CSV table of C-alpha atoms and ligand atoms in Angstrom, one decimal:
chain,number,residue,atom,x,y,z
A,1,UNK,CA,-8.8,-0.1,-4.7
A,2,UNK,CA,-6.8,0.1,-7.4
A,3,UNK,CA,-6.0,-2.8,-10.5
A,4,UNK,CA,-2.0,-3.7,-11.0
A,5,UNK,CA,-0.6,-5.5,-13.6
A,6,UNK,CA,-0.1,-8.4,-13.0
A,7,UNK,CA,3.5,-10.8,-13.3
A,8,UNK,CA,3.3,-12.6,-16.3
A,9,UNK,CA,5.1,-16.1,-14.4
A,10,UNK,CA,7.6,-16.2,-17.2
A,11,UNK,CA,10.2,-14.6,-18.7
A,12,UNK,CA,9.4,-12.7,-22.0
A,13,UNK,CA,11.8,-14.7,-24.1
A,14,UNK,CA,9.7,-18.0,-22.8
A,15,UNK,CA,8.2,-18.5,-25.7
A,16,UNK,CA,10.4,-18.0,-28.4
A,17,UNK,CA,10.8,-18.9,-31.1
A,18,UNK,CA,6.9,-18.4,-31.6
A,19,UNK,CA,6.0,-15.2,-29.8
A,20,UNK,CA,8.6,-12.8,-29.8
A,21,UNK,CA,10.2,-11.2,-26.2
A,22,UNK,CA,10.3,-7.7,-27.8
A,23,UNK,CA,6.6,-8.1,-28.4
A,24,UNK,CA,6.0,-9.7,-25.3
A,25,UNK,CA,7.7,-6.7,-23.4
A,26,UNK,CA,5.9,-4.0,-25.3
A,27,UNK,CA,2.4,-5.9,-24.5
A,28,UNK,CA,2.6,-6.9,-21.6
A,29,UNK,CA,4.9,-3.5,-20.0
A,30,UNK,CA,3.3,-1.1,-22.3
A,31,UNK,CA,-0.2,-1.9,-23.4
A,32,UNK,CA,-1.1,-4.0,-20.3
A,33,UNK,CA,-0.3,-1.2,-18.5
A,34,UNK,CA,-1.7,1.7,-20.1
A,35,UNK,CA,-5.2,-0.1,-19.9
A,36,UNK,CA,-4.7,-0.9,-16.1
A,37,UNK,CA,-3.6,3.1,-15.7
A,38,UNK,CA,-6.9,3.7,-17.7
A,39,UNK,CA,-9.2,1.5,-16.3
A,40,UNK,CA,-7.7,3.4,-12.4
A,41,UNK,CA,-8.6,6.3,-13.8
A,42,UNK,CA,-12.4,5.7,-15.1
A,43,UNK,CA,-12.6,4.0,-11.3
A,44,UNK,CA,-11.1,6.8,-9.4
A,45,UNK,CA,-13.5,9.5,-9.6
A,46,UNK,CA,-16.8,6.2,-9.4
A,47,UNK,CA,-17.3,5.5,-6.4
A,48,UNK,CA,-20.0,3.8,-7.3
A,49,UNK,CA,-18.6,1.7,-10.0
A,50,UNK,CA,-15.8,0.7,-7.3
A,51,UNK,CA,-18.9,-0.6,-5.4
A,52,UNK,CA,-20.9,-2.3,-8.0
A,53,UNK,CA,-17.0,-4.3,-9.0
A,54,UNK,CA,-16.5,-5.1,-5.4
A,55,UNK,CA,-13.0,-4.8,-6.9
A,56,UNK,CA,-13.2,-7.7,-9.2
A,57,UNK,CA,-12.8,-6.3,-12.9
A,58,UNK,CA,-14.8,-9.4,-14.2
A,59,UNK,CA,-18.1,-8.6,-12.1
A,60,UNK,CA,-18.2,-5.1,-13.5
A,61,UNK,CA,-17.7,-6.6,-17.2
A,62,UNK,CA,-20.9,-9.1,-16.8
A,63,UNK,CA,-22.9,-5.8,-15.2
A,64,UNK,CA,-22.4,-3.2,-17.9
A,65,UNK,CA,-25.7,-2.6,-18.3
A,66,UNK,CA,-25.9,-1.5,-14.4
A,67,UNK,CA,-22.9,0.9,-15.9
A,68,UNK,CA,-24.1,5.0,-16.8
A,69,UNK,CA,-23.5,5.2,-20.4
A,70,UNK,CA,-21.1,7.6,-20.3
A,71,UNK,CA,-19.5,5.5,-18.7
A,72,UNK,CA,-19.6,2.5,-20.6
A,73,UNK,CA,-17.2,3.1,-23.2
A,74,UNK,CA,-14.0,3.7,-21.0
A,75,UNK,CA,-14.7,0.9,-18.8
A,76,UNK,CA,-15.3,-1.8,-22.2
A,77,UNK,CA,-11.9,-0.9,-23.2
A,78,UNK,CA,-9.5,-0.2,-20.1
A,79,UNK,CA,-11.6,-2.5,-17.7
A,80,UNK,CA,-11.7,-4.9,-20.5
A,81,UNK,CA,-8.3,-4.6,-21.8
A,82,UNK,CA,-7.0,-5.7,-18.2
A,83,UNK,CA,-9.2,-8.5,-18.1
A,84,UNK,CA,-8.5,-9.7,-21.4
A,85,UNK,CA,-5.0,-9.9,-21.3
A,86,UNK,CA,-4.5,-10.9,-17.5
A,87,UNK,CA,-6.6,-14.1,-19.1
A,88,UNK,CA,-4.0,-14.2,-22.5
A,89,UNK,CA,-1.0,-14.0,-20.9
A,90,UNK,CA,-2.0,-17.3,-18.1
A,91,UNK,CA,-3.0,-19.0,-21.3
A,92,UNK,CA,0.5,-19.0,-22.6
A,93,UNK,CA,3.1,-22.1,-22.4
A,94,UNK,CA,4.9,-23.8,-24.2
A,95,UNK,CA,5.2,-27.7,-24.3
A,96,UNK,CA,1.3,-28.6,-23.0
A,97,UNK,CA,-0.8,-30.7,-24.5
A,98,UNK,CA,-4.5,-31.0,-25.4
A,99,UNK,CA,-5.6,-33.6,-23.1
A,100,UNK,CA,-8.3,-34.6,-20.5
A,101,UNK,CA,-12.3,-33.3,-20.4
A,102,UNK,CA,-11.1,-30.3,-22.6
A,103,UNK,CA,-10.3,-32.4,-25.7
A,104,UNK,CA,-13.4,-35.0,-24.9
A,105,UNK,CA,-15.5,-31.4,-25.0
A,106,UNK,CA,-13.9,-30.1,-28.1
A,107,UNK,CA,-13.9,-33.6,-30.3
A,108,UNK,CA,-17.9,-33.5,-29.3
A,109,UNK,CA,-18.6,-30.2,-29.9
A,110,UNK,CA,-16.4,-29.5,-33.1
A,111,UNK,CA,-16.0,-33.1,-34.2
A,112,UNK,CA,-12.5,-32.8,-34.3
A,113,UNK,CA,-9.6,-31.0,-32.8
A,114,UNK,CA,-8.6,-30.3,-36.5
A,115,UNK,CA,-12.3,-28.8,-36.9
A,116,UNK,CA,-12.3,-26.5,-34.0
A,117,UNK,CA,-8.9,-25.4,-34.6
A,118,UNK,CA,-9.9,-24.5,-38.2
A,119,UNK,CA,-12.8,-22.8,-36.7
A,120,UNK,CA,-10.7,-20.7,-34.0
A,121,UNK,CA,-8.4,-20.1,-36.7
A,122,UNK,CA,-10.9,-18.7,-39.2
A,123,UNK,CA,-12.4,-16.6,-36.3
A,124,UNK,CA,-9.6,-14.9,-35.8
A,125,UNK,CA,-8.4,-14.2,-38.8
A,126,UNK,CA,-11.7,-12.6,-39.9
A,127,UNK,CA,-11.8,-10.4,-36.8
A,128,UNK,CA,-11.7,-7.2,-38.6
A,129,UNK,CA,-9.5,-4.6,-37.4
A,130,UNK,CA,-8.9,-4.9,-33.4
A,131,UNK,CA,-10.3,-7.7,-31.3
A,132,UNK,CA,-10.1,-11.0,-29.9
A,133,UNK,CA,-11.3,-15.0,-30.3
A,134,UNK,CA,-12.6,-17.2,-27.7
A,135,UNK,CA,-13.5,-20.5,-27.3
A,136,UNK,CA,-15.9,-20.3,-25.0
A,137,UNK,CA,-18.6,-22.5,-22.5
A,138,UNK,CA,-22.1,-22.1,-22.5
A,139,UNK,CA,-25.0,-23.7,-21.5
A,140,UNK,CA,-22.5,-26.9,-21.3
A,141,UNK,CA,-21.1,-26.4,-25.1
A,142,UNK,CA,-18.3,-25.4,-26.7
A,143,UNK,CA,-18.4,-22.4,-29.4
A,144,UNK,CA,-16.1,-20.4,-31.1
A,145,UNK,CA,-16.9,-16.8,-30.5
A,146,UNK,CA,-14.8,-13.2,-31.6
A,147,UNK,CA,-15.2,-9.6,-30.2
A,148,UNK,CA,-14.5,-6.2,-31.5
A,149,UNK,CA,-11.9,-4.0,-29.6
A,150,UNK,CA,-11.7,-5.3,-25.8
A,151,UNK,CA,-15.1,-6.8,-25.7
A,152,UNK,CA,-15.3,-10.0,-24.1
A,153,UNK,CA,-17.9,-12.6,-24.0
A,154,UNK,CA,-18.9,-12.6,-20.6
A,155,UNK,CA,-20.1,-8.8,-21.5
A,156,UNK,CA,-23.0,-10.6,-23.0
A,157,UNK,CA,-24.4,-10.4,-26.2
A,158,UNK,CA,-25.8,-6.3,-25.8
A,159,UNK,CA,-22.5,-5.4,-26.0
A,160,UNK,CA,-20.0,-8.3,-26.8
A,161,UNK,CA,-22.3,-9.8,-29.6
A,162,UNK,CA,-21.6,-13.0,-28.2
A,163,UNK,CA,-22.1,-14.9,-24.3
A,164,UNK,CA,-20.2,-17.4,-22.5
A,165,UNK,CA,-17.5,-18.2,-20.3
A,166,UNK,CA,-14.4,-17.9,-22.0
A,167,UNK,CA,-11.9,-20.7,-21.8
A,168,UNK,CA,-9.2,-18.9,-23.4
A,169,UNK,CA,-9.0,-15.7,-25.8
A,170,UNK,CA,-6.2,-15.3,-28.4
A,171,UNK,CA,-5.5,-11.3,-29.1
A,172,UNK,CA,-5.7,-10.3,-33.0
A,173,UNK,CA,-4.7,-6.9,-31.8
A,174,UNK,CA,-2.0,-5.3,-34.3
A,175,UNK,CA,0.2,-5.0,-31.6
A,176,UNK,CA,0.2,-8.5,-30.5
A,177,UNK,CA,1.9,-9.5,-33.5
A,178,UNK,CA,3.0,-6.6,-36.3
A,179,UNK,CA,6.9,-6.8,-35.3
A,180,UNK,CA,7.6,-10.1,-35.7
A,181,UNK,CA,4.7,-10.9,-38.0
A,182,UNK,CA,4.0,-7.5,-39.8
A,183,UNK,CA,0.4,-8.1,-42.3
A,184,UNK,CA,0.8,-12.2,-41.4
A,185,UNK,CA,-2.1,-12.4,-39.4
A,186,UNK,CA,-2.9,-15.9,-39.9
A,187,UNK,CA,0.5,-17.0,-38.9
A,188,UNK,CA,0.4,-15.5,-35.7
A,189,UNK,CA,-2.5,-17.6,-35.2
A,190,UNK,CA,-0.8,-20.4,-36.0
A,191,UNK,CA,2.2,-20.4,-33.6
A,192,UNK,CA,-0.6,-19.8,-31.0
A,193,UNK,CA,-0.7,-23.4,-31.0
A,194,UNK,CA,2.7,-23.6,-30.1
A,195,UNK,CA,2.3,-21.9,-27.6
A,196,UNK,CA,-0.9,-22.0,-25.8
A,197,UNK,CA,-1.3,-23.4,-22.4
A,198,UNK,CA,-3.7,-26.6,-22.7
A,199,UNK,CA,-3.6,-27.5,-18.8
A,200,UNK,CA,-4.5,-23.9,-18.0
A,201,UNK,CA,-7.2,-24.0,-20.2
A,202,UNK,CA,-8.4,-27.6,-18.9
A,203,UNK,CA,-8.2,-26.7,-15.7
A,204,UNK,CA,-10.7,-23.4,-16.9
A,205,UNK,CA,-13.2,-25.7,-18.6
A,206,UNK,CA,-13.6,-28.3,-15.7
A,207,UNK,CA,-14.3,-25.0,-13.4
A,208,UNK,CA,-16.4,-23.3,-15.9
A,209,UNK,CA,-18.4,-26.7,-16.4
A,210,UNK,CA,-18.7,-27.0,-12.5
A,211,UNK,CA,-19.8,-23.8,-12.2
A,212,UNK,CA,-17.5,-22.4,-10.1
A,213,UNK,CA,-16.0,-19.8,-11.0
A,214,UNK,CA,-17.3,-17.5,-8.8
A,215,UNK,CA,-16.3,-13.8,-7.5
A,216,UNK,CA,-13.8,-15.2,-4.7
A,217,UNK,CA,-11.0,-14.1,-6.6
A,218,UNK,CA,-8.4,-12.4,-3.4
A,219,UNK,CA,-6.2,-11.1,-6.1
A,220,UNK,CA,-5.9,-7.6,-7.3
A,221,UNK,CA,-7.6,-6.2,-4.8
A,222,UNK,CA,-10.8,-8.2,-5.1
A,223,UNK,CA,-11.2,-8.5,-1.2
A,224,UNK,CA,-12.4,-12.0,-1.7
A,225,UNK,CA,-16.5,-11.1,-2.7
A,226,UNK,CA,-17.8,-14.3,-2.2
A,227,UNK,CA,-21.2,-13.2,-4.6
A,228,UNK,CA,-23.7,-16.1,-4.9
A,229,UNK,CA,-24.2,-15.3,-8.6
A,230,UNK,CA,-21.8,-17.1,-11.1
A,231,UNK,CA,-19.6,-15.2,-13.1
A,232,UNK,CA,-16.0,-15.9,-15.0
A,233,UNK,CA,-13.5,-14.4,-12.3
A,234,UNK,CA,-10.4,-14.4,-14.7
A,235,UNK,CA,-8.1,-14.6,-11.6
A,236,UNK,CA,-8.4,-17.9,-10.4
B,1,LIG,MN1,-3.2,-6.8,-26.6
């Protein structure tokens, strides 16, 4: 077994004007990459570790603590890096809108969609150094969540310092934005709205609410683990 990176389903200049294709290119070719090479190394010489992720990079991710310590820290950031972006780069479109049981969920939870996107927006911003922010599901609600480095949510709060399913994950990651935005942080962020993918990320929440997104993913070499406990499988 073995993870690949996987197509990103568009081209790299798809979402210019917002999100750069040289940045896309480097991110996606270059640092997707060196995390999938990473995380094939870490699982190479773990026999066991192939066995507790039945393949699935997501299973491992929610099982850390089943993880050797040692081995711990190589996995959060190359397993972790591969899931997080294979989960950015679906998230991306341009031309959707915020519409169905998604924006019901986020005008309950936050109030508004103004609200939550200030909320997201401060998240991310106030990330400091490397990491991510997520909206994520929990227990039936909405929350705005961030992680250090490649952490992500469904880690768990032991290690990610927050819990849930994520919905989507924006990358504050220097180099998801420092050629065509440089120190502008916050509006990076902001063109994220231009570009994010809100059917993707509906069709995410009714799942996640349903409670099925389970280990079934037969993508990237999963071998279609049908496990009976739920779980964010980021490839379906
Ligand atoms: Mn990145």
């Amino acid at each position: 077994m073995a993870y690949t990176l996987p197509e990103l389903g568009y081209a790299y200049d798809a979402l210019e004007p917002h999100f750069d294709a040289q940045t896309m290119e480097i991110h996606h070719s270059k640092h997707h990459q060196a995390y999938v090479n990473n995380a094939n190394a870490v699982l190479e010489n773990s026999p066991e570790l192939q066995e507790l992720a039945g393949g699935c990079p997501g299973k491992l991710l929610a099982h850390l603590h089943d993880v050797a310590p040692e081995k711990r820290p190589a996995l959060r950031n190359n397993v972790g890096g591969h899931l997080n972006h294979s989960l950015f780069w679906k998230s991306l479109k341009k031309g959707t809108t915020l519409q169905g049981a998604l924006k019901d969920a986020i005008e309950r939870d936050f109030g508004s969609v103004e609200n939550f996107k200030a909320e997201f927006e401060k998240a991310a911003a106030t990330r400091f150094g490397s990491g991510w922010a997520w909206l994520v599901l929990e227990n039936g609600k909405l929350a705005v969540v961030s992680t250090a480095n490649q952490d992500n949510p469904i880690m768990g709060k032991e290690f990610a310092g927050c819990s849930g399913t994520p919905i989507f994950g924006l990358d504050v990651w220097e180099h998801a934005y420092y050629l065509k935005f440089q120190n502008r942080r916050p509006d990076y962020i902001k063109e994220f709205w231009n570009v994010i993918n809100w059917d993707f990320a509906n069709e995410r929440f009714e799942k996640a609410l349903a409670e099925v997104l389970l280990c079934h993913c037969d993508s990237d070499g999963c071998g279609g683990d049908n496990s009976s406990s739920p779980f964010s499988c980021f490839f379906r």
